Amino acid sequence: MTEIRLIPLGAHPRDIALDTLCARLERVIPVRLQLQHIPIDIDFALDPSRKQYHSTEILAALLEQNSTTAQKLLGITPYDLFVPVLTFVFGQAQLNNRAGVFSTFRLHNEFYGLPPARDILADRCFKEALHELGHTFGLRHCTGLPCVMNSSTYVEDIDLKPADFCLHCHEHLHSVC
Amino acid sequence: MTAFDPSEVTIMIVDDEQSVRESLEAWFEDDGYTMVTAENAAEALKQMQEHQIDIILLDIKMPGMDGLALQDRIREFNQEVIIIIITAFATVDTAVRALKAGAFDYTTKPVDPDELSLLVRNAVERIRLQRENVALRESIDHLQFVDNIVGESPQMQKVFELVKTVAPTDSTVLILGESGTGKELIARAVHMNSKRKYFPIIPVNCGAIPESLLESELFGHEKGAFTGAQYRRKGKFEMARGGTLFLDEIGTLGLKSQVDLLRVLEDREFHRVGGERPVKADFRLICATNLNLEDAVKKGLFREDLYYRINVFTITLPPLRERTADIPLLAKHFLHQHATSMNKHVDEITEEAMNMLLSYEWPGNVRELENAIERAVVINRSGKISPDDLPLQMSGTPVTSGKNLSLADVERRHIQSMLEENNWNISRTADLLNIDRVTLYNKIEKYGLKRPE
Ligand SMILES: [Zn+2]
Ligand SMILES: [Zn+2]
C-alpha cells in the first residue's frame, strides 16, 4: 500500500482537522496516510510583489527534504499559490511522480465574502487532496464523467464535482496504488 | 466538446522565460494536450517543421525576433495554426495589431486560470469544427455572403461597406429595416466575416416566443428549476458562447425580458434559471427590428438604457422600392435559384414583366419579390416569365396613395373585428394576425381603435 505523507506548509491551515482529512482519504483510495505535525517553512517560495507562493518551488523543496520518507508527499498550506502566467492555482502536482501541494486560501467561504462553513471547507479540502494525489498517480483531467479529476478553475467547479473518482479513474488508481 | 481526445491537439508555448514555459506546459499536460515548447522565434519555427502544431501561445516580448514578427513569419506559410498572444503589458495598440495580423485572441499576464482554459477551449472547438467539416463550412461561407445578398445599388454598396467595417470588431450591431429586407442575412454576413465565424450564430426571434418561455429559452435552466425541468438545459446565451447571438424583432421584447437582457449585457454573465453559479456571457450581440425603437422608447414600450446599449453601430437596410436598380438583378438571381431547384427550364423575364416588377411598391420587400418569382416559376409553361405569371396585385396601376387608404381601411376593420372576437386579448389577437404585440399596439393607436367600455 502506498504511503503518503501529509505536510503542513508555512502554518497549520485554519479550521481544518488534518487527522480527519487523512482518515477520509484512506477510505477512498487504498493508501496509508502519515501526518507531519510541524509545518515546514516555505518563505523561500514567496513572491513579495504578488504576496503569493510559487507552487513549483514548493514541490521542488518538498522532494529535496523528503528523499527517504514516504512514497508520496502532499503539502497543504493556508497561503495563496501561483505559477508564473496564472493569477493563482488551487494546487499543483507532479504528473505520475511523488509530490503534490494545494492551498486552502481560496477554499474558505470567507474568501468569497460568504459566512464561514466548516463542512463545505472540509469537503473542498478533501476534493483538492484527492485531485492532486490523483495527478501524482498519473491521472490527467477527466472530462465527460462526474469525477474528482474534472478540472476546476472556479471554487464552484470544486463544489460541483463529486468527492470520488469515476469508474475509469478509479480503475486506473487501483492498478497503480 | 464531446468525444474529442485532447492528446490529438498539440499546443506550443513560445516564451523566453523557462518558468513560464514549464508551468504552462505542466498546466496543459494535466488536461491531456500534447505539448511542445520553444524559447525563441528560431526554435519555434524549427518546432513547426517537426510537429503538426495546432495552437501557439505566443509571448510578445522576446529577445531577437519578437512575438508579432514571429506571427507574421508564421502566417507567410501557415494560415491554419491558431495563435493566442500573451503579453505582459497589453496596450490596445499591440492587441489590435496582433488581431489584425491574424491572432485568434490575446490575453495579459498573469491570466486567470478560468480565462486561459476558456481561450484554449474555444481554440480547440474551432479546431474540432475545422477537422469535422472544412468543405461544408466553406460552401456555407460562400453561400452566406456571395449568393444570398444581392445588390449593386449604391444603397446596398453602402450596406456592404458597413458590414465590412463592423464585422471584424466585436461591436454590438443594430440592423434596421422593413420586414423582408433581409436583416437576418446581414446579421449572418457580419458573423461570417468576424473572428467568431467558427462558432455558431444563434438566432432568436423575440416576437415568436411567448414572454413566459423566453426567460428559460435565453438563460437555460438547471434540473428541477421548475416543475417540468427534468434536465439541465442550455439557453441561447450559452449556446452562442464564442459566437454571435442574433435577436430578431428585438422591439417586441417584453419589459421584463428587456431588464434581464440589459443585466446580462452589463455584467457579461448570467444565471441559468434555478442556478446559483454565474455563467460567463461570451457572445457578440446583433439585434434587428422593423420598428422605430426611438418611438417605442418614447411610448415606454422599450427601455431607454437598453436602447443605448444596443444602438452602437447601426446598419439600415433600404426598402426595395428605394433601390429599384437592384430589382432586375434580384429577380434574375431568384429565377435562377428556383428554376434550378425545381429543375425547370425558365431563364428569362419578358420586358413587360420586368417593367411590372420595377413599378410595383414591394411592401414585403425582397422576401415578397422572391415569393413572386418562385410562384412565377411554378406556374410558368413557356420558359419566359410574363405578366400572366405574376401575382394579380402587381398588374394595373402602381399602388397609389388612394389605394393605400383603402388597404388601410381594410386592415383597420379586420383588426377591429379580430380584437372584438378575442375580447381584446392582445397576445392572442396578435398571434392570429401573425404580427407581434408591439405592431398590434401601434396599429391600435394608428387607427384609434378603442376597447368598448
Ligand atoms: Zn488538476
Ligand atoms: Zn475520472
XYZ file of C-alpha atoms and ligand atoms in Angstrom:
632
model
C 0.000 0.000 0.000
C 1.305 3.417 -0.953
C 2.436 5.611 1.939
C 1.541 9.272 1.724
C 2.929 11.992 3.962
C 0.635 14.978 4.570
C 2.793 18.015 5.310
C 1.544 21.413 6.521
C 3.409 24.223 4.785
C 4.115 27.592 6.376
C 1.418 27.229 9.040
C -1.446 24.994 10.061
C -4.480 25.696 7.927
C -7.264 27.328 9.879
C -10.485 25.450 10.737
C -9.327 22.163 9.235
C -8.805 18.916 11.120
C -5.888 17.252 9.334
C -6.341 13.873 11.032
C -9.947 13.739 9.803
C -8.730 14.604 6.305
C -6.226 11.720 6.474
C -8.924 9.291 7.608
C -11.252 10.352 4.778
C -8.520 9.913 2.169
C -7.770 6.418 3.411
C -11.405 5.493 2.921
C -11.442 6.429 -0.778
C -8.031 5.302 -2.050
C -6.008 2.316 -0.872
C -3.187 4.330 0.717
C -1.842 4.917 4.196
C -1.500 8.489 5.432
C 1.103 9.707 7.861
C 0.627 13.198 9.204
C 3.540 15.543 9.847
C 2.740 17.780 12.799
C 5.255 20.576 12.425
C 4.793 22.838 9.403
C 7.818 23.372 7.198
C 8.997 26.820 6.230
C 8.137 27.989 2.696
C 9.261 31.626 2.838
C 11.784 30.898 0.079
C 8.857 30.483 -2.327
C 7.218 33.819 -1.501
C 6.973 36.368 -4.282
C 6.735 39.604 -2.288
C 5.255 41.627 -5.137
C 2.451 39.108 -5.646
C 2.128 38.122 -1.975
C 1.728 34.556 -3.199
C 3.865 31.428 -3.037
C 5.342 29.799 -6.114
C 3.975 26.266 -6.014
C 6.597 24.754 -8.334
C 9.384 25.837 -5.977
C 7.496 24.326 -3.062
C 7.233 20.996 -4.872
C 10.984 21.007 -5.514
C 11.725 21.696 -1.844
C 9.313 19.005 -0.669
C 11.150 16.453 -2.764
C 14.563 17.592 -1.585
C 13.678 17.500 2.115
C 11.884 14.147 1.965
C 14.110 11.952 -0.134
C 13.598 8.965 2.112
C 10.325 9.488 3.940
C 7.041 8.400 2.341
C 6.492 7.305 -1.259
C 4.310 10.319 -1.980
C 4.170 13.795 -0.472
C 1.143 16.030 -0.207
C 1.597 19.592 1.031
C -1.254 21.677 2.426
C -0.939 25.408 3.040
C -3.134 28.289 4.171
C -1.224 30.597 1.790
C -2.200 31.506 -1.763
C -0.276 29.698 -4.508
C 0.666 30.732 -8.027
C 2.658 29.677 -11.037
C 4.053 32.275 -13.434
C 1.498 33.421 -16.034
C -1.524 32.372 -13.944
C -3.172 34.626 -11.372
C -3.374 31.749 -8.891
C -3.632 27.972 -8.660
C -5.665 25.902 -6.224
C -2.872 23.367 -6.254
C -0.175 21.704 -8.303
C 1.147 18.189 -8.579
C 3.775 16.330 -10.498
C 2.073 14.110 -13.020
C 2.882 10.489 -12.235
C 5.507 11.460 -9.691
C 5.957 11.991 -5.966
C 4.764 15.414 -4.877
C 1.612 17.489 -4.827
C 0.536 20.621 -2.997
C -2.686 22.540 -2.510
C -3.826 25.724 -0.838
C -6.822 26.300 1.411
C -6.634 30.056 0.793
C -9.407 30.122 -1.812
C -11.343 27.242 -0.327
C -12.692 29.308 2.572
C -16.149 30.741 2.092
C -14.861 33.955 3.658
C -12.616 34.488 0.651
C -15.786 34.992 -1.392
C -17.471 37.204 1.197
C -19.683 34.417 2.495
C -20.159 33.283 6.109
C -17.697 30.578 7.163
C -18.864 26.986 6.696
C -16.629 24.267 8.121
C -18.364 21.357 6.388
C -18.036 22.961 2.987
C -14.401 23.805 3.671
C -13.671 20.225 4.741
C -15.274 18.862 1.570
C -13.342 21.238 -0.664
C -10.052 20.283 1.039
C -10.860 16.623 0.681
C -11.601 17.001 -3.043
C -8.456 19.055 -3.663
C -6.336 16.472 -1.811
C -7.862 13.639 -3.857
C -7.378 15.618 -7.064
C -3.698 16.431 -6.538
C -2.986 12.883 -5.354
C -4.770 11.623 -8.461
C -2.269 13.580 -10.581
C 0.672 12.043 -8.697
C -0.797 8.640 -9.541
C -0.738 9.565 -13.220
C -4.320 10.734 -13.706
C -4.960 13.662 -16.027
C -8.056 15.825 -16.035
C -11.095 13.726 -16.616
C -13.756 15.055 -18.993
C -17.253 13.879 -19.544
C -17.994 11.925 -16.400
C -18.568 13.447 -12.959
C -15.230 12.843 -11.271
C -12.947 14.468 -8.738
C -10.387 14.667 -11.573
C -12.544 17.137 -13.523
C -10.540 20.331 -13.850
C -11.622 23.226 -11.640
C -10.828 26.824 -12.305
C -13.566 28.181 -10.035
C -14.385 27.199 -6.472
C -17.874 26.396 -7.752
C -16.300 23.783 -10.027
C -14.909 22.116 -6.937
C -18.297 22.158 -5.223
C -19.986 20.706 -8.269
C -17.721 17.716 -8.707
C -18.082 14.594 -6.585
C -15.614 13.662 -3.843
C -14.795 10.457 -5.662
C -13.223 9.103 -8.820
C -15.257 7.989 -11.809
C -15.087 4.362 -12.841
C -12.191 4.864 -15.277
C -10.050 6.876 -12.896
C -10.915 4.505 -10.061
C -9.759 1.552 -12.096
C -6.503 3.255 -13.017
C -5.891 4.256 -9.404
C -6.340 0.731 -8.097
C -3.980 -0.620 -10.706
C -1.154 1.649 -9.511
C -1.777 2.211 -5.796
C -16.602 19.342 -26.821
C -17.648 15.754 -26.757
C -15.642 12.742 -27.786
C -12.542 14.750 -28.521
C -9.208 13.393 -27.437
C -7.097 16.305 -26.148
C -3.887 14.440 -26.913
C -4.725 14.947 -30.592
C -4.282 18.675 -30.093
C -0.715 19.975 -29.974
C -0.032 23.240 -28.181
C 3.269 25.084 -28.469
C 4.358 27.543 -25.783
C 6.731 30.216 -27.088
C 8.250 32.233 -24.251
C 11.782 33.194 -23.334
C 11.194 32.564 -19.630
C 11.780 28.976 -18.644
C 9.461 29.102 -15.624
C 6.624 30.303 -17.847
C 7.197 27.533 -20.363
C 7.378 24.906 -17.673
C 4.326 25.990 -15.736
C 2.130 26.317 -18.821
C 3.409 23.039 -20.157
C 2.559 21.279 -16.884
C -0.788 23.015 -16.628
C -1.932 21.937 -20.093
C -0.433 18.486 -19.712
C -2.891 17.903 -16.877
C -5.655 18.459 -19.430
C -4.076 15.841 -21.677
C -2.886 18.088 -24.520
C 0.310 17.265 -26.381
C 2.845 19.950 -25.531
C 5.811 21.462 -27.335
C 7.863 24.466 -26.150
C 10.255 26.962 -27.709
C 12.303 29.685 -26.068
C 12.667 31.929 -29.094
C 11.391 32.545 -32.598
C 14.020 30.415 -34.317
C 13.256 27.428 -32.136
C 9.536 27.949 -32.657
C 9.949 27.840 -36.432
C 12.040 24.698 -36.128
C 9.390 23.044 -33.937
C 6.789 23.874 -36.577
C 8.758 21.922 -39.143
C 8.961 18.912 -36.884
C 5.471 18.881 -35.353
C 1.956 19.437 -36.522
C 1.163 22.355 -34.185
C -2.485 23.340 -33.670
C -2.301 26.153 -31.134
C 0.519 28.556 -30.302
C 0.620 30.515 -27.061
C 2.936 33.314 -28.031
C 4.692 35.834 -25.823
C 5.067 39.226 -27.474
C 8.223 40.399 -25.762
C 11.180 38.189 -26.606
C 14.791 38.966 -27.335
C 15.589 38.730 -31.033
C 12.510 38.374 -33.196
C 9.525 39.421 -31.098
C 6.143 37.692 -30.977
C 4.396 39.889 -33.517
C 7.207 39.499 -36.025
C 7.158 35.756 -35.459
C 3.412 35.723 -36.046
C 3.910 37.495 -39.368
C 6.570 34.976 -40.371
C 4.348 32.039 -39.450
C 1.415 33.480 -41.381
C 3.535 33.509 -44.520
C 3.417 29.733 -44.666
C 0.685 28.668 -42.265
C -2.799 30.201 -42.167
C -4.329 27.434 -40.097
C -2.460 27.422 -36.811
C -4.291 29.250 -34.031
C -2.189 31.902 -32.366
C -3.043 33.257 -28.926
C -0.935 36.216 -27.896
C 0.128 36.582 -24.282
C 1.512 39.950 -23.310
C 2.868 41.353 -20.079
C 1.501 44.800 -20.739
C -1.475 44.900 -23.016
C -1.920 48.074 -24.894
C -4.901 48.393 -27.145
C -2.427 49.130 -29.874
C -0.490 45.877 -29.703
C -3.681 43.891 -29.216
C -5.229 45.412 -32.304
C -2.047 44.857 -34.281
C -1.929 41.221 -33.182
C -5.561 40.565 -34.049
C -5.265 42.343 -37.391
C -2.277 40.208 -38.216
C -4.346 37.109 -37.651
C -4.143 36.245 -33.957
C -7.116 34.278 -32.655
C -7.145 36.104 -29.351
C -4.879 37.723 -26.821
C -4.573 37.920 -23.091
C -2.375 39.532 -20.461
C -0.016 38.050 -17.904
C -0.907 36.923 -15.339
C -4.017 35.325 -16.733
C -6.955 33.935 -14.804
C -6.921 30.125 -14.975
C -10.544 30.233 -15.997
C -9.886 32.681 -18.820
C -6.921 30.720 -20.119
C -8.828 27.488 -20.140
C -11.739 29.181 -21.920
C -9.405 30.658 -24.543
C -7.923 27.273 -25.244
C -11.276 25.516 -25.175
C -12.528 27.988 -27.775
C -9.474 27.344 -29.899
C -9.935 23.604 -29.566
C -13.579 23.911 -30.524
C -12.528 25.731 -33.648
C -10.024 23.006 -34.489
C -12.701 20.395 -33.945
C -15.019 22.188 -36.352
C -12.222 22.648 -38.850
C -11.410 18.973 -38.804
C -15.040 17.953 -38.877
C -16.139 19.722 -41.942
C -13.864 22.049 -43.763
C -15.577 21.594 -47.092
C -19.094 22.130 -45.815
C -18.138 25.227 -43.927
C -16.500 26.747 -46.924
C -19.556 26.218 -49.047
C -21.649 27.863 -46.348
C -19.242 30.802 -46.168
C -19.638 31.266 -49.854
C -23.401 30.980 -49.797
C -23.898 33.365 -46.909
C -22.066 36.243 -48.299
C -21.840 35.991 -52.014
C -25.030 34.330 -53.102
C -27.800 35.464 -50.891
C -27.219 39.143 -50.586
C -27.521 40.679 -53.969
C -27.256 44.339 -54.656
C -25.325 46.675 -56.898
C -27.235 49.810 -55.991
C -25.272 52.493 -54.149
C -27.524 51.941 -51.117
C -26.541 48.275 -50.893
C -22.879 49.011 -51.592
C -23.037 51.282 -48.565
C -24.539 48.445 -46.527
C -21.741 46.085 -47.613
C -19.175 48.691 -46.623
C -20.743 48.940 -43.178
C -20.745 45.144 -42.820
C -17.071 45.015 -43.749
C -16.235 47.774 -41.293
C -18.060 46.395 -38.310
C -17.665 42.633 -38.815
C -14.079 42.267 -37.538
C -14.766 44.370 -34.439
C -16.726 42.850 -31.611
C -19.193 45.705 -31.530
C -22.902 45.269 -30.986
C -24.780 45.831 -34.224
C -28.337 47.025 -34.690
C -29.907 46.227 -38.043
C -32.912 48.284 -39.041
C -35.205 47.757 -41.951
C -38.725 46.906 -43.000
C -39.741 43.296 -42.858
C -38.486 41.264 -45.767
C -35.408 43.418 -46.390
C -33.031 40.622 -45.360
C -31.946 41.640 -41.876
C -31.049 38.083 -40.901
C -28.839 37.706 -43.977
C -26.946 40.819 -42.984
C -26.580 39.515 -39.426
C -25.138 36.293 -40.837
C -22.807 38.221 -43.115
C -21.470 40.159 -40.128
C -20.970 36.909 -38.242
C -19.343 35.052 -41.142
C -16.854 37.865 -41.624
C -15.935 38.128 -37.950
C -13.370 36.246 -35.935
C -16.269 34.442 -34.281
C -17.246 32.737 -37.520
C -16.111 29.302 -36.409
C -18.569 29.459 -33.525
C -22.306 29.377 -34.006
C -24.645 32.224 -34.741
C -27.754 31.641 -32.677
C -30.872 33.384 -33.974
C -33.737 34.102 -31.596
C -36.976 35.527 -32.898
C -38.125 37.546 -29.905
C -41.538 38.092 -31.415
C -42.216 34.413 -31.907
C -41.528 33.173 -28.382
C -44.112 33.852 -25.670
C -42.634 36.007 -22.935
C -43.312 33.328 -20.320
C -40.990 30.907 -22.142
C -38.412 33.443 -23.211
C -36.517 33.502 -19.919
C -35.668 29.839 -19.911
C -35.114 29.918 -23.671
C -32.459 32.608 -23.273
C -30.960 31.739 -19.908
C -31.378 27.972 -19.852
C -32.295 26.262 -16.623
C -30.998 23.838 -14.073
C -32.579 20.484 -13.486
C -35.553 20.945 -11.159
C -35.615 24.735 -11.603
C -39.369 24.491 -12.080
C -41.944 21.763 -12.497
C -41.129 20.060 -15.744
C -37.454 20.994 -15.785
C -36.273 17.415 -15.774
C -32.895 18.094 -17.255
C -30.486 20.936 -17.250
C -30.906 22.888 -20.432
C -28.592 25.283 -22.161
C -30.116 28.614 -23.071
C -29.385 30.654 -26.164
C -26.871 32.827 -24.289
C -24.861 29.722 -23.532
C -25.285 28.171 -26.955
C -23.935 31.339 -28.534
C -20.746 31.022 -26.491
C -17.840 32.211 -28.560
C -20.160 33.150 -31.386
C -22.968 35.558 -32.136
C -26.421 35.957 -30.650
C -28.905 37.358 -33.142
C -32.015 38.824 -31.518
C -34.514 39.390 -34.286
C -37.564 41.575 -33.659
C -35.919 42.947 -30.534
C -38.577 45.663 -30.450
C -41.180 43.130 -29.358
C -39.250 42.061 -26.279
C -41.380 42.436 -23.153
C -40.253 44.846 -20.442
C -39.158 42.114 -18.041
C -37.044 40.434 -20.699
C -35.549 43.810 -21.534
C -34.376 44.195 -17.929
C -32.949 40.675 -17.966
C -31.102 41.241 -21.215
C -29.702 44.568 -20.081
C -28.300 42.959 -16.949
C -26.543 40.270 -18.977
C -25.023 42.853 -21.296
C -23.773 44.908 -18.359
C -22.457 42.080 -16.176
C -21.216 39.904 -19.053
C -22.539 36.962 -17.077
C -25.867 35.409 -16.197
C -27.508 32.686 -14.148
C -29.435 29.763 -15.518
C -32.980 29.675 -14.143
C -32.667 27.955 -10.780
C -28.876 28.196 -10.984
C -26.597 29.535 -8.270
C -23.430 29.832 -10.238
C -22.881 32.626 -12.740
C -22.096 31.634 -16.311
C -19.901 33.915 -18.405
C -21.595 35.523 -21.363
C -19.259 35.341 -24.315
C -21.107 36.350 -27.447
C -21.371 39.195 -29.860
C -24.823 40.695 -29.970
C -26.620 41.589 -33.171
C -30.171 42.903 -32.926
C -32.693 43.651 -35.622
C -36.060 45.306 -35.736
C -38.563 46.725 -38.190
C -39.957 49.041 -35.550
C -38.999 52.569 -34.748
C -37.227 51.975 -31.454
C -36.941 55.637 -30.581
C -40.678 55.833 -30.863
C -41.074 52.737 -28.705
C -38.795 54.346 -26.118
C -40.989 57.453 -26.066
C -44.071 55.339 -25.596
C -42.468 53.467 -22.731
C -42.531 50.182 -24.628
C -38.765 49.938 -24.881
C -36.226 50.787 -22.182
C -34.049 53.741 -22.999
C -30.950 52.276 -21.321
C -31.260 49.070 -23.330
C -31.766 51.102 -26.475
C -28.474 52.897 -25.904
C -26.745 49.580 -25.183
C -27.757 48.033 -28.481
C -27.678 51.156 -30.615
C -23.912 51.235 -31.020
C -23.422 50.615 -34.709
C -26.458 50.749 -36.939
C -26.953 49.262 -40.372
C -30.122 50.420 -42.080
C -31.415 48.289 -44.918
C -33.221 50.284 -47.577
C -36.664 49.077 -48.618
C -36.704 47.531 -52.071
C -38.716 50.425 -53.550
C -35.780 52.704 -52.757
C -33.279 50.573 -54.599
C -35.176 49.644 -57.749
C -31.837 49.351 -59.540
C -31.374 46.023 -57.770
C -34.743 44.590 -58.826
C -33.616 43.089 -62.168
C -30.547 41.594 -60.523
C -32.507 40.129 -57.641
C -35.260 38.859 -59.914
C -32.765 37.036 -62.121
C -30.971 35.685 -59.088
C -34.171 34.225 -57.626
C -35.266 32.997 -61.035
C -32.058 31.065 -61.465
C -32.193 29.750 -57.899
C -35.771 28.484 -58.055
C -35.630 27.216 -61.612
C -32.578 25.164 -60.691
C -34.079 23.773 -57.508
C -37.359 22.909 -59.285
C -35.448 21.561 -62.244
C -37.437 23.731 -64.666
C -36.113 25.426 -67.725
C -37.144 29.030 -67.127
C -34.392 31.526 -67.764
C -35.898 34.759 -68.916
C -38.165 37.558 -67.762
C -40.009 39.453 -70.512
C -39.589 43.184 -70.702
C -43.231 43.702 -69.846
C -42.970 41.543 -66.756
C -39.783 43.276 -65.701
C -41.495 46.662 -66.025
C -44.217 45.417 -63.711
C -41.635 44.296 -61.192
C -39.952 47.677 -61.424
C -43.086 49.738 -60.904
C -44.506 47.760 -58.004
C -44.042 49.127 -54.462
C -42.935 45.872 -52.786
C -44.320 46.390 -49.269
C -42.969 42.916 -48.423
C -39.583 43.841 -49.896
C -37.052 41.235 -51.079
C -38.987 38.407 -49.486
C -42.099 39.352 -51.440
C -40.090 39.571 -54.626
C -38.631 36.148 -54.013
C -42.092 34.698 -53.352
C -43.441 36.288 -56.524
C -40.615 34.830 -58.616
C -40.917 31.423 -57.004
C -44.624 31.381 -57.729
C -43.983 32.503 -61.293
C -41.508 29.683 -61.850
C -44.076 27.191 -60.562
C -46.869 28.283 -62.887
C -44.767 29.166 -65.909
C -45.072 26.944 -69.011
C -43.285 28.970 -71.685
C -39.776 29.283 -70.251
C -40.164 33.076 -70.097
C -41.730 34.867 -67.127
C -44.522 37.047 -68.475
C -47.031 39.342 -66.713
C -49.503 36.414 -66.599
C -47.157 34.579 -64.240
C -47.059 37.418 -61.745
C -49.500 37.952 -58.872
C -52.583 39.955 -59.756
C -51.943 42.881 -57.391
C -48.919 43.810 -59.449
C -50.838 44.354 -62.603
C -52.643 47.559 -63.362
C -51.633 50.851 -61.910
C -48.881 51.023 -59.383
C -50.002 51.371 -55.799
C -51.207 54.885 -55.197
C -51.911 56.716 -52.021
C -55.658 56.401 -52.635
C -55.346 52.662 -52.892
C -53.210 52.691 -49.769
C -56.021 54.286 -47.856
C -58.470 51.639 -48.834
C -55.979 48.930 -47.876
C -55.560 50.668 -44.559
C -59.306 50.745 -44.202
C -59.493 47.001 -44.767
C -56.719 46.493 -42.271
C -58.417 48.673 -39.675
C -61.692 46.788 -39.982
C -60.006 43.434 -39.895
C -58.013 44.278 -36.776
C -61.045 45.697 -35.032
C -63.123 42.603 -35.686
C -60.318 40.272 -34.620
C -59.910 42.234 -31.385
C -63.596 42.042 -30.683
C -63.701 38.344 -31.442
C -60.892 37.771 -28.978
C -62.271 40.062 -26.312
C -59.322 42.425 -26.795
C -56.790 39.845 -25.746
C -53.733 41.450 -27.333
C -51.419 38.448 -27.350
C -53.977 36.115 -28.859
C -55.095 38.634 -31.468
C -51.519 39.401 -32.428
C -50.892 35.678 -32.733
C -53.883 35.159 -35.003
C -52.944 38.162 -37.127
C -49.430 36.799 -37.297
C -47.916 40.060 -36.131
C -46.129 40.874 -32.869
C -47.678 42.594 -29.889
C -45.923 45.892 -30.392
C -47.009 46.091 -34.006
C -50.550 45.434 -32.890
C -50.355 48.171 -30.268
C -49.013 50.545 -32.886
C -51.850 49.715 -35.240
C -54.434 50.151 -32.491
C -53.026 53.563 -31.865
C -52.701 54.397 -35.546
C -56.334 53.575 -36.253
C -57.565 54.996 -32.956
C -59.255 51.734 -32.015
C -60.858 51.743 -28.586
C -61.808 48.927 -26.327
C -65.574 49.097 -25.625
C -66.236 50.179 -22.037
Zn -5.661 19.122 -11.801
Zn -12.407 10.405 -13.904
